[in-house]
């Protein structure tokens, strides 16, 4: 069993590791103007969100997350869920996740995963997490924001710019090797 202290440490580590990734978008001027443009944009449909992420790895500063294009057939209500795997490392601290992802017609993208983290003095902690982002689109410009907190920002301009966060979505699975390595080290 894990102590309350290790569970809290794990949760704090997870928040720090993920927060650095979730808010990794470039700082953009005129936040209020972007908020207004995002509010005037239309929430993306499931097919558009899936097209944006499926079969791609979102490269983070200290890791990445892979959104499989394959659909899992587990359970009655999980027909639209696809495997998700991620890892993050900062110095000696690391985490990996395995779970699934899904999109909704409201432009929401969610990752539901069990994170395993190496915390103080090599002990391991596990915690489940659901992380969601909202997406809106207007005239080819995609806006994104964390579902809880955060502000809207331009995820992809039209035409795309070199510093767009969407450019960090690269084709293929670029996380499985590292997840397997971390998983093997956690046994």
PDB file of C-alpha atoms in Angstrom, residues 19-94:
ATOM      1  CA  UNK A  19       1.637  21.457 -16.129  1.00  0.00           C
ATOM      2  CA  UNK A  20       4.908  22.188 -17.858  1.00  0.00           C
ATOM      3  CA  UNK A  21       3.534  20.418 -20.926  1.00  0.00           C
ATOM      4  CA  UNK A  22      -0.043  21.626 -20.868  1.00  0.00           C
ATOM      5  CA  UNK A  23       0.990  25.262 -20.755  1.00  0.00           C
ATOM      6  CA  UNK A  24       3.923  24.900 -23.120  1.00  0.00           C
ATOM      7  CA  UNK A  25       2.265  26.944 -25.838  1.00  0.00           C
ATOM      8  CA  UNK A  26       4.131  30.069 -26.847  1.00  0.00           C
ATOM      9  CA  UNK A  27       3.116  33.248 -25.115  1.00  0.00           C
ATOM     10  CA  UNK A  28       0.955  35.331 -27.387  1.00  0.00           C
ATOM     11  CA  UNK A  29       0.166  39.022 -27.144  1.00  0.00           C
ATOM     12  CA  UNK A  30      -3.323  40.426 -26.742  1.00  0.00           C
ATOM     13  CA  UNK A  31      -4.779  37.584 -24.690  1.00  0.00           C
ATOM     14  CA  UNK A  32      -8.154  39.301 -24.535  1.00  0.00           C
ATOM     15  CA  UNK A  33      -8.296  39.481 -28.341  1.00  0.00           C
ATOM     16  CA  UNK A  34      -7.524  35.772 -28.600  1.00  0.00           C
ATOM     17  CA  UNK A  35     -10.179  34.996 -25.973  1.00  0.00           C
ATOM     18  CA  UNK A  36     -12.736  36.947 -28.039  1.00  0.00           C
ATOM     19  CA  UNK A  37     -11.750  35.231 -31.302  1.00  0.00           C
ATOM     20  CA  UNK A  38     -11.886  31.819 -29.619  1.00  0.00           C
ATOM     21  CA  UNK A  39     -15.325  32.623 -28.176  1.00  0.00           C
ATOM     22  CA  UNK A  40     -16.531  33.463 -31.711  1.00  0.00           C
ATOM     23  CA  UNK A  41     -15.103  30.211 -33.121  1.00  0.00           C
ATOM     24  CA  UNK A  42     -17.052  26.954 -33.400  1.00  0.00           C
ATOM     25  CA  UNK A  43     -16.322  23.964 -31.172  1.00  0.00           C
ATOM     26  CA  UNK A  44     -14.640  21.294 -33.290  1.00  0.00           C
ATOM     27  CA  UNK A  45     -16.432  18.073 -34.179  1.00  0.00           C
ATOM     28  CA  UNK A  46     -15.201  14.651 -33.083  1.00  0.00           C
ATOM     29  CA  UNK A  47     -13.907  13.833 -36.560  1.00  0.00           C
ATOM     30  CA  UNK A  48     -11.848  17.047 -36.725  1.00  0.00           C
ATOM     31  CA  UNK A  49     -10.287  16.549 -33.282  1.00  0.00           C
ATOM     32  CA  UNK A  50      -9.520  12.901 -34.071  1.00  0.00           C
ATOM     33  CA  UNK A  51      -7.961  13.874 -37.403  1.00  0.00           C
ATOM     34  CA  UNK A  52      -5.728  16.360 -35.583  1.00  0.00           C
ATOM     35  CA  UNK A  53      -4.434  13.839 -32.984  1.00  0.00           C
ATOM     36  CA  UNK A  54      -4.946  10.220 -34.151  1.00  0.00           C
ATOM     37  CA  UNK A  55      -1.718   8.384 -34.925  1.00  0.00           C
ATOM     38  CA  UNK A  56       0.426  11.268 -33.643  1.00  0.00           C
ATOM     39  CA  UNK A  57       2.752  12.009 -30.782  1.00  0.00           C
ATOM     40  CA  UNK A  58       2.474  15.374 -29.009  1.00  0.00           C
ATOM     41  CA  UNK A  59       6.101  16.164 -28.229  1.00  0.00           C
ATOM     42  CA  UNK A  60       6.565  17.932 -24.911  1.00  0.00           C
ATOM     43  CA  UNK A  61       9.619  19.657 -23.528  1.00  0.00           C
ATOM     44  CA  UNK A  62      10.293  16.706 -21.192  1.00  0.00           C
ATOM     45  CA  UNK A  63       8.469  13.811 -22.877  1.00  0.00           C
ATOM     46  CA  UNK A  64       5.404  13.249 -25.003  1.00  0.00           C
ATOM     47  CA  UNK A  65       2.034  11.596 -25.419  1.00  0.00           C
ATOM     48  CA  UNK A  66       0.919   9.232 -28.199  1.00  0.00           C
ATOM     49  CA  UNK A  67      -2.674   9.207 -29.443  1.00  0.00           C
ATOM     50  CA  UNK A  68      -3.242   5.873 -31.168  1.00  0.00           C
ATOM     51  CA  UNK A  69      -5.543   5.743 -34.185  1.00  0.00           C
ATOM     52  CA  UNK A  70      -6.657   2.227 -33.168  1.00  0.00           C
ATOM     53  CA  UNK A  71      -9.977   1.860 -31.359  1.00  0.00           C
ATOM     54  CA  UNK A  72     -10.165  -0.432 -28.373  1.00  0.00           C
ATOM     55  CA  UNK A  73     -13.227  -2.625 -28.002  1.00  0.00           C
ATOM     56  CA  UNK A  74     -13.234  -2.922 -24.219  1.00  0.00           C
ATOM     57  CA  UNK A  75     -16.533  -2.440 -22.474  1.00  0.00           C
ATOM     58  CA  UNK A  76     -19.913  -1.239 -23.564  1.00  0.00           C
ATOM     59  CA  UNK A  77     -19.230   2.505 -23.369  1.00  0.00           C
ATOM     60  CA  UNK A  78     -15.671   2.698 -24.683  1.00  0.00           C
ATOM     61  CA  UNK A  79     -16.246   2.237 -28.422  1.00  0.00           C
ATOM     62  CA  UNK A  80     -14.732   5.630 -29.283  1.00  0.00           C
ATOM     63  CA  UNK A  81     -11.743   5.333 -26.924  1.00  0.00           C
ATOM     64  CA  UNK A  82      -8.292   4.828 -28.337  1.00  0.00           C
ATOM     65  CA  UNK A  83      -5.056   3.854 -26.533  1.00  0.00           C
ATOM     66  CA  UNK A  84      -2.965   6.668 -25.084  1.00  0.00           C
ATOM     67  CA  UNK A  85       0.554   6.396 -23.688  1.00  0.00           C
ATOM     68  CA  UNK A  86       2.868   9.103 -22.393  1.00  0.00           C
ATOM     69  CA  UNK A  87       6.055   9.728 -20.507  1.00  0.00           C
ATOM     70  CA  UNK A  88       7.708  12.666 -18.834  1.00  0.00           C
ATOM     71  CA  UNK A  89      11.105  13.027 -17.209  1.00  0.00           C
ATOM     72  CA  UNK A  90      12.745  15.834 -15.324  1.00  0.00           C
ATOM     73  CA  UNK A  91      16.158  14.991 -13.883  1.00  0.00           C
ATOM     74  CA  UNK A  92      15.788  11.850 -11.735  1.00  0.00           C
ATOM     75  CA  UNK A  93      12.000  12.127 -11.497  1.00  0.00           C
ATOM     76  CA  UNK A  94       9.967  10.402 -14.191  1.00  0.00           C
TER      77      UNK A  94
END
